[in-house]
Short mmCIF file of N, CA and C in Angstrom, two decimals:
data_model
loop_
_atom_site.label_atom_id
_atom_site.label_comp_id
_atom_site.label_asym_id
_atom_site.label_seq_id
_atom_site.Cartn_x
_atom_site.Cartn_y
_atom_site.Cartn_z
N MET C 1 -21.45 -33.36 26.73
CA MET C 1 -21.32 -31.97 26.38
C MET C 1 -19.93 -31.52 26.76
N ALA C 2 -19.35 -30.64 25.95
CA ALA C 2 -18.03 -30.11 26.26
C ALA C 2 -18.08 -28.59 26.15
N VAL C 3 -17.34 -27.95 27.00
CA VAL C 3 -17.23 -26.49 26.98
C VAL C 3 -15.79 -26.16 26.68
N ASN C 4 -15.57 -25.44 25.58
CA ASN C 4 -14.20 -25.13 25.13
C ASN C 4 -13.34 -26.39 25.09
N GLY C 5 -13.94 -27.48 24.62
CA GLY C 5 -13.21 -28.72 24.48
C GLY C 5 -13.06 -29.55 25.75
N ALA C 6 -13.44 -29.00 26.89
CA ALA C 6 -13.30 -29.73 28.15
C ALA C 6 -14.64 -30.30 28.58
N PRO C 7 -14.66 -31.52 29.15
CA PRO C 7 -15.93 -32.05 29.64
C PRO C 7 -16.54 -31.11 30.68
N ALA C 8 -17.85 -30.99 30.65
CA ALA C 8 -18.51 -30.06 31.58
C ALA C 8 -19.57 -30.74 32.41
N PRO C 9 -19.20 -31.71 33.26
CA PRO C 9 -20.21 -32.29 34.15
C PRO C 9 -20.40 -31.34 35.33
N VAL C 10 -21.45 -30.59 35.29
CA VAL C 10 -21.69 -29.59 36.32
C VAL C 10 -22.96 -29.95 37.07
N LEU C 11 -22.87 -29.98 38.37
CA LEU C 11 -24.06 -30.21 39.19
C LEU C 11 -24.63 -28.87 39.57
N LEU C 12 -25.87 -28.69 39.26
CA LEU C 12 -26.55 -27.45 39.64
C LEU C 12 -27.35 -27.73 40.89
N SER C 13 -27.02 -27.06 41.94
CA SER C 13 -27.68 -27.26 43.22
C SER C 13 -28.65 -26.12 43.48
N VAL C 14 -29.89 -26.47 43.70
CA VAL C 14 -30.91 -25.46 43.98
C VAL C 14 -31.35 -25.63 45.42
N ALA C 15 -31.21 -24.58 46.19
CA ALA C 15 -31.66 -24.62 47.58
C ALA C 15 -32.85 -23.68 47.71
N VAL C 16 -34.04 -24.25 47.88
CA VAL C 16 -35.24 -23.45 48.05
C VAL C 16 -35.69 -23.61 49.49
N THR C 17 -35.79 -22.53 50.21
CA THR C 17 -36.26 -22.60 51.59
C THR C 17 -37.60 -21.90 51.68
N LEU C 18 -38.59 -22.65 52.08
CA LEU C 18 -39.94 -22.11 52.24
C LEU C 18 -40.24 -22.05 53.73
N LYS C 19 -40.27 -20.86 54.26
CA LYS C 19 -40.57 -20.60 55.67
C LYS C 19 -39.49 -21.11 56.63
N LEU C 20 -38.57 -21.92 56.16
CA LEU C 20 -37.52 -22.44 57.02
C LEU C 20 -36.30 -21.56 56.86
N LYS C 21 -35.72 -21.16 57.93
CA LYS C 21 -34.52 -20.33 57.86
C LYS C 21 -33.30 -21.23 58.10
N LEU C 22 -33.00 -22.05 57.12
CA LEU C 22 -31.87 -22.97 57.20
C LEU C 22 -30.78 -22.52 56.24
N PRO C 23 -29.53 -22.82 56.54
CA PRO C 23 -28.46 -22.49 55.60
C PRO C 23 -28.68 -23.24 54.28
N ASP C 24 -28.28 -22.63 53.18
CA ASP C 24 -28.44 -23.27 51.87
C ASP C 24 -27.75 -24.63 51.80
N THR C 25 -26.66 -24.78 52.54
CA THR C 25 -25.89 -26.02 52.46
C THR C 25 -26.61 -27.22 53.04
N VAL C 26 -27.65 -27.02 53.82
CA VAL C 26 -28.39 -28.14 54.42
C VAL C 26 -28.98 -29.05 53.35
N GLY C 27 -29.41 -28.50 52.24
CA GLY C 27 -30.03 -29.30 51.19
C GLY C 27 -29.06 -29.96 50.24
N VAL C 28 -27.78 -29.67 50.34
CA VAL C 28 -26.83 -30.18 49.36
C VAL C 28 -26.54 -31.68 49.50
N PRO C 29 -26.22 -32.21 50.70
CA PRO C 29 -25.88 -33.64 50.79
C PRO C 29 -26.90 -34.58 50.14
N PRO C 30 -28.21 -34.41 50.35
CA PRO C 30 -29.14 -35.33 49.69
C PRO C 30 -29.14 -35.18 48.17
N LEU C 31 -28.84 -33.97 47.68
CA LEU C 31 -28.83 -33.75 46.23
C LEU C 31 -27.64 -34.41 45.55
N ILE C 32 -26.50 -34.47 46.24
CA ILE C 32 -25.29 -34.98 45.60
C ILE C 32 -24.96 -36.42 46.00
N ASP C 33 -25.72 -36.99 46.94
CA ASP C 33 -25.46 -38.36 47.39
C ASP C 33 -25.56 -39.32 46.20
N GLY C 34 -24.49 -40.04 45.96
CA GLY C 34 -24.48 -41.04 44.90
C GLY C 34 -24.22 -40.48 43.51
N LEU C 35 -24.06 -39.17 43.38
CA LEU C 35 -23.80 -38.58 42.06
C LEU C 35 -22.31 -38.42 41.83
N SER C 36 -21.93 -38.51 40.57
CA SER C 36 -20.55 -38.26 40.19
C SER C 36 -20.54 -36.99 39.36
N PHE C 37 -19.68 -36.04 39.70
CA PHE C 37 -19.59 -34.78 38.96
C PHE C 37 -18.20 -34.21 39.11
N GLY C 38 -17.85 -33.32 38.20
CA GLY C 38 -16.49 -32.79 38.18
C GLY C 38 -16.31 -31.49 38.93
N ALA C 39 -17.39 -30.74 39.14
CA ALA C 39 -17.27 -29.43 39.80
C ALA C 39 -18.60 -29.03 40.40
N LEU C 40 -18.53 -28.22 41.45
CA LEU C 40 -19.73 -27.62 42.01
C LEU C 40 -19.54 -26.11 41.93
N ILE C 41 -20.45 -25.46 41.21
CA ILE C 41 -20.41 -24.01 41.05
C ILE C 41 -21.47 -23.44 41.97
N ALA C 42 -21.06 -22.51 42.85
CA ALA C 42 -22.03 -21.96 43.79
C ALA C 42 -21.56 -20.60 44.29
N ASP C 43 -22.48 -19.89 44.92
CA ASP C 43 -22.11 -18.61 45.51
C ASP C 43 -21.67 -18.81 46.95
N LYS C 44 -21.34 -17.72 47.63
CA LYS C 44 -20.75 -17.83 48.96
C LYS C 44 -21.69 -18.40 50.02
N ALA C 45 -22.97 -18.49 49.73
CA ALA C 45 -23.89 -19.13 50.68
C ALA C 45 -23.52 -20.60 50.88
N PHE C 46 -22.78 -21.16 49.92
CA PHE C 46 -22.38 -22.57 49.98
C PHE C 46 -20.95 -22.75 50.46
N ASP C 47 -20.33 -21.68 50.94
CA ASP C 47 -18.96 -21.75 51.44
C ASP C 47 -18.97 -22.33 52.85
N SER C 48 -18.95 -23.64 52.93
CA SER C 48 -18.99 -24.33 54.22
C SER C 48 -17.86 -25.36 54.26
N ASN C 49 -17.17 -25.42 55.37
CA ASN C 49 -16.06 -26.36 55.51
C ASN C 49 -16.51 -27.81 55.31
N THR C 50 -17.71 -28.13 55.79
CA THR C 50 -18.23 -29.49 55.64
C THR C 50 -18.44 -29.84 54.18
N LEU C 51 -19.08 -28.93 53.44
CA LEU C 51 -19.32 -29.17 52.01
C LEU C 51 -17.99 -29.24 51.25
N ILE C 52 -17.07 -28.36 51.56
CA ILE C 52 -15.78 -28.35 50.87
C ILE C 52 -15.01 -29.64 51.15
N ALA C 53 -15.08 -30.15 52.38
CA ALA C 53 -14.43 -31.42 52.71
C ALA C 53 -15.04 -32.56 51.89
N ASP C 54 -16.36 -32.55 51.75
CA ASP C 54 -17.05 -33.58 50.95
C ASP C 54 -16.59 -33.50 49.49
N LEU C 55 -16.53 -32.29 48.95
CA LEU C 55 -16.10 -32.12 47.56
C LEU C 55 -14.65 -32.57 47.37
N ASN C 56 -13.80 -32.26 48.34
CA ASN C 56 -12.40 -32.70 48.26
C ASN C 56 -12.31 -34.23 48.25
N GLU C 57 -13.13 -34.89 49.09
CA GLU C 57 -13.14 -36.37 49.12
C GLU C 57 -13.55 -36.94 47.77
N ARG C 58 -14.46 -36.28 47.09
CA ARG C 58 -14.96 -36.74 45.79
C ARG C 58 -13.99 -36.41 44.66
N GLY C 59 -13.05 -35.50 44.91
CA GLY C 59 -12.15 -35.07 43.85
C GLY C 59 -12.79 -34.07 42.92
N ALA C 60 -13.88 -33.44 43.35
CA ALA C 60 -14.59 -32.46 42.53
C ALA C 60 -13.94 -31.08 42.68
N LYS C 61 -13.94 -30.33 41.60
CA LYS C 61 -13.43 -28.96 41.67
C LYS C 61 -14.38 -28.14 42.52
N ILE C 62 -13.81 -27.28 43.33
CA ILE C 62 -14.60 -26.39 44.18
C ILE C 62 -14.61 -25.02 43.49
N VAL C 63 -15.77 -24.62 43.03
CA VAL C 63 -15.91 -23.34 42.33
C VAL C 63 -16.96 -22.54 43.09
N ILE C 64 -16.59 -22.14 44.29
CA ILE C 64 -17.50 -21.45 45.20
C ILE C 64 -16.87 -20.13 45.60
N SER C 65 -17.60 -19.03 45.38
CA SER C 65 -17.06 -17.77 45.88
C SER C 65 -17.02 -17.86 47.40
N GLN C 66 -16.08 -17.17 48.01
CA GLN C 66 -15.84 -17.40 49.43
C GLN C 66 -16.24 -16.22 50.30
N ARG C 67 -16.63 -16.56 51.49
CA ARG C 67 -16.97 -15.53 52.47
C ARG C 67 -15.69 -14.78 52.85
N PRO C 68 -15.82 -13.49 53.11
CA PRO C 68 -14.63 -12.72 53.49
C PRO C 68 -13.97 -13.22 54.78
N GLN C 69 -14.73 -13.91 55.63
CA GLN C 69 -14.20 -14.40 56.90
C GLN C 69 -13.27 -15.61 56.74
N ARG C 70 -13.24 -16.23 55.56
CA ARG C 70 -12.42 -17.43 55.37
C ARG C 70 -10.96 -17.08 55.60
N LEU C 71 -10.33 -17.77 56.57
CA LEU C 71 -8.95 -17.46 56.95
C LEU C 71 -7.94 -17.86 55.87
N LYS C 72 -8.19 -19.02 55.25
CA LYS C 72 -7.31 -19.48 54.17
C LYS C 72 -8.14 -19.58 52.88
N PRO C 73 -8.07 -18.53 52.06
CA PRO C 73 -8.86 -18.57 50.82
C PRO C 73 -8.49 -19.77 49.95
N LEU C 74 -9.50 -20.34 49.33
CA LEU C 74 -9.32 -21.49 48.44
C LEU C 74 -9.01 -21.00 47.04
N THR C 75 -8.25 -21.76 46.32
CA THR C 75 -8.00 -21.46 44.91
C THR C 75 -9.16 -22.04 44.12
N ILE C 76 -9.79 -21.20 43.31
CA ILE C 76 -10.89 -21.71 42.49
C ILE C 76 -10.56 -21.50 41.02
N ASP C 77 -11.20 -22.27 40.16
CA ASP C 77 -11.01 -22.16 38.72
C ASP C 77 -11.79 -20.94 38.24
N GLU C 78 -11.08 -19.87 37.96
CA GLU C 78 -11.73 -18.61 37.57
C GLU C 78 -12.50 -18.75 36.26
N GLU C 79 -12.02 -19.59 35.35
CA GLU C 79 -12.70 -19.76 34.06
C GLU C 79 -14.05 -20.43 34.27
N ILE C 80 -14.08 -21.47 35.08
CA ILE C 80 -15.36 -22.14 35.35
C ILE C 80 -16.27 -21.21 36.15
N TYR C 81 -15.69 -20.42 37.06
CA TYR C 81 -16.51 -19.52 37.88
C TYR C 81 -17.29 -18.53 37.00
N LYS C 82 -16.73 -18.18 35.85
CA LYS C 82 -17.43 -17.26 34.94
C LYS C 82 -18.76 -17.85 34.46
N TRP C 83 -18.88 -19.17 34.46
CA TRP C 83 -20.12 -19.82 34.02
C TRP C 83 -21.28 -19.52 34.96
N ARG C 84 -20.95 -19.14 36.20
CA ARG C 84 -21.99 -18.94 37.20
C ARG C 84 -23.06 -17.96 36.74
N HIS C 85 -22.67 -16.96 35.96
CA HIS C 85 -23.68 -15.99 35.50
C HIS C 85 -24.71 -16.64 34.60
N LEU C 86 -24.34 -17.71 33.89
CA LEU C 86 -25.32 -18.42 33.07
C LEU C 86 -26.40 -19.04 33.95
N ILE C 87 -25.96 -19.59 35.06
CA ILE C 87 -26.90 -20.18 36.00
C ILE C 87 -27.80 -19.10 36.60
N GLU C 88 -27.18 -17.97 36.97
CA GLU C 88 -27.96 -16.84 37.51
C GLU C 88 -28.99 -16.35 36.49
N ASN C 89 -28.60 -16.27 35.21
CA ASN C 89 -29.53 -15.84 34.16
C ASN C 89 -30.71 -16.81 34.04
N PHE C 90 -30.41 -18.10 34.13
CA PHE C 90 -31.48 -19.09 34.04
C PHE C 90 -32.46 -18.94 35.19
N PHE C 91 -31.94 -18.75 36.41
CA PHE C 91 -32.84 -18.61 37.55
C PHE C 91 -33.62 -17.30 37.50
N ALA C 92 -33.04 -16.26 36.93
CA ALA C 92 -33.77 -15.00 36.76
C ALA C 92 -34.97 -15.25 35.84
N LYS C 93 -34.74 -16.00 34.78
CA LYS C 93 -35.82 -16.34 33.85
C LYS C 93 -36.88 -17.19 34.56
N LEU C 94 -36.44 -18.18 35.31
CA LEU C 94 -37.36 -19.05 36.04
C LEU C 94 -38.20 -18.24 37.02
N LYS C 95 -37.58 -17.32 37.76
CA LYS C 95 -38.32 -16.51 38.73
C LYS C 95 -39.34 -15.61 38.04
N THR C 96 -38.98 -15.07 36.88
CA THR C 96 -39.92 -14.24 36.13
C THR C 96 -41.14 -15.06 35.72
N LEU C 97 -40.90 -16.27 35.22
CA LEU C 97 -42.01 -17.13 34.81
C LEU C 97 -42.86 -17.55 36.01
N LEU C 98 -42.22 -17.78 37.15
CA LEU C 98 -42.98 -18.15 38.36
C LEU C 98 -43.86 -16.99 38.83
N ARG C 99 -43.35 -15.77 38.74
CA ARG C 99 -44.17 -14.62 39.12
C ARG C 99 -45.40 -14.52 38.23
N LYS C 100 -45.21 -14.76 36.93
CA LYS C 100 -46.33 -14.71 35.98
C LYS C 100 -47.36 -15.79 36.30
N ALA C 101 -46.88 -16.95 36.75
CA ALA C 101 -47.79 -18.06 37.06
C ALA C 101 -48.62 -17.76 38.30
N ALA C 102 -48.09 -16.94 39.20
CA ALA C 102 -48.81 -16.50 40.41
C ALA C 102 -49.38 -17.66 41.23
N ALA C 103 -48.55 -18.67 41.49
CA ALA C 103 -48.98 -19.80 42.32
C ALA C 103 -49.33 -19.30 43.71
N ARG C 104 -50.39 -19.82 44.29
CA ARG C 104 -50.87 -19.33 45.58
C ARG C 104 -50.71 -20.32 46.72
N SER C 105 -50.17 -21.48 46.45
CA SER C 105 -49.93 -22.45 47.52
C SER C 105 -48.58 -23.12 47.27
N THR C 106 -48.04 -23.75 48.29
CA THR C 106 -46.75 -24.43 48.14
C THR C 106 -46.86 -25.53 47.10
N GLU C 107 -47.96 -26.28 47.15
CA GLU C 107 -48.16 -27.37 46.19
C GLU C 107 -48.22 -26.85 44.76
N SER C 108 -48.96 -25.79 44.52
CA SER C 108 -49.06 -25.26 43.15
C SER C 108 -47.73 -24.64 42.72
N LEU C 109 -46.96 -24.10 43.67
CA LEU C 109 -45.63 -23.57 43.34
C LEU C 109 -44.73 -24.69 42.84
N TRP C 110 -44.69 -25.82 43.58
CA TRP C 110 -43.85 -26.95 43.16
C TRP C 110 -44.31 -27.51 41.81
N GLU C 111 -45.61 -27.58 41.59
CA GLU C 111 -46.12 -28.06 40.30
C GLU C 111 -45.68 -27.14 39.18
N GLU C 112 -45.73 -25.85 39.42
CA GLU C 112 -45.32 -24.87 38.40
C GLU C 112 -43.82 -24.96 38.13
N ILE C 113 -43.02 -25.13 39.18
CA ILE C 113 -41.57 -25.28 39.00
C ILE C 113 -41.28 -26.51 38.14
N ALA C 114 -41.92 -27.63 38.46
CA ALA C 114 -41.72 -28.86 37.68
C ALA C 114 -42.10 -28.65 36.22
N SER C 115 -43.20 -27.99 36.00
CA SER C 115 -43.67 -27.73 34.64
C SER C 115 -42.68 -26.84 33.88
N LEU C 116 -42.21 -25.79 34.53
CA LEU C 116 -41.27 -24.87 33.88
C LEU C 116 -39.95 -25.56 33.56
N LEU C 117 -39.44 -26.36 34.49
CA LEU C 117 -38.17 -27.04 34.25
C LEU C 117 -38.28 -28.04 33.10
N GLN C 118 -39.43 -28.70 32.99
CA GLN C 118 -39.63 -29.65 31.89
C GLN C 118 -39.77 -28.95 30.55
N SER C 119 -40.15 -27.66 30.59
CA SER C 119 -40.35 -26.94 29.33
C SER C 119 -39.05 -26.38 28.75
N VAL C 120 -37.96 -26.44 29.52
CA VAL C 120 -36.67 -25.95 29.02
C VAL C 120 -35.98 -27.08 28.28
N SER C 121 -35.73 -26.87 27.01
CA SER C 121 -35.12 -27.93 26.20
C SER C 121 -33.60 -27.94 26.37
N ALA C 122 -33.02 -29.07 26.02
CA ALA C 122 -31.56 -29.18 26.04
C ALA C 122 -30.96 -28.16 25.08
N GLN C 123 -31.64 -27.92 23.96
CA GLN C 123 -31.15 -26.96 22.98
C GLN C 123 -31.13 -25.55 23.58
N GLU C 124 -32.16 -25.20 24.34
CA GLU C 124 -32.18 -23.87 24.97
C GLU C 124 -31.02 -23.72 25.95
N CYS C 125 -30.75 -24.77 26.72
CA CYS C 125 -29.60 -24.73 27.63
C CYS C 125 -28.30 -24.56 26.84
N MET C 126 -28.17 -25.30 25.75
CA MET C 126 -26.97 -25.19 24.92
C MET C 126 -26.86 -23.78 24.33
N ASN C 127 -28.00 -23.18 23.98
CA ASN C 127 -27.98 -21.82 23.44
C ASN C 127 -27.42 -20.82 24.45
N TYR C 128 -27.73 -21.00 25.73
CA TYR C 128 -27.16 -20.12 26.77
C TYR C 128 -25.64 -20.18 26.73
N PHE C 129 -25.10 -21.42 26.70
CA PHE C 129 -23.66 -21.58 26.70
C PHE C 129 -23.04 -21.01 25.41
N THR C 130 -23.68 -21.29 24.26
CA THR C 130 -23.17 -20.82 22.98
C THR C 130 -23.19 -19.30 22.90
N ALA C 131 -24.30 -18.68 23.31
CA ALA C 131 -24.43 -17.23 23.25
C ALA C 131 -23.38 -16.51 24.08
N CYS C 132 -22.92 -17.16 25.14
CA CYS C 132 -21.91 -16.55 26.00
C CYS C 132 -20.49 -16.92 25.60
N GLY C 133 -20.37 -17.69 24.51
CA GLY C 133 -19.04 -18.00 24.01
C GLY C 133 -18.34 -19.17 24.68
N TYR C 134 -19.09 -19.98 25.45
CA TYR C 134 -18.45 -21.10 26.15
C TYR C 134 -18.48 -22.39 25.35
N VAL C 135 -19.19 -22.41 24.23
CA VAL C 135 -19.27 -23.60 23.39
C VAL C 135 -18.93 -23.18 21.97
N ASN C 136 -18.07 -23.96 21.34
CA ASN C 136 -17.77 -23.70 19.94
C ASN C 136 -18.84 -24.36 19.09
N PRO C 137 -19.57 -23.57 18.28
CA PRO C 137 -20.64 -24.16 17.46
C PRO C 137 -20.12 -25.19 16.46
#
C-alpha cells in the first residue's frame, strides 16, 4: 500500500489496560519485537525515552506527539502525524461497536474485539485513507 506515492508501513499499537494502571508503553516492546516497520504513530502517552531509543535503533520514523515536559523536542513528520486522526476515527468506531455488544466479562470482551477486528475489511481500511485524501484512487 502507498500513501501519496510513499510506502506506508505503519504499525498500529493498541495498549489496553484492564484494571492495571500501567503506562501505555509497557505493552509496546512485545508488540514490535521482530517486526519491521517504517514509522510509529502515537499520542503523547507513548512519549518515552526508552521507546524512542528503540525506534531510533530500528531506523523507524518517530511520529509521537510529545509531552510538554520534554526538554529537547523531537522533530516529527507533520504529514504522517496527520494520519493519526484516521486511527482515532477507527478506534471511535470500534468503541461504539463494543458498547453495543455490551460484553460483561473480560473473556467476552476479548472475543468481541477479535470478532470486530476480523469484520473490518482491507477495503474499508483503504476507504478511510481515500476519504481523507491520503490515497490517490
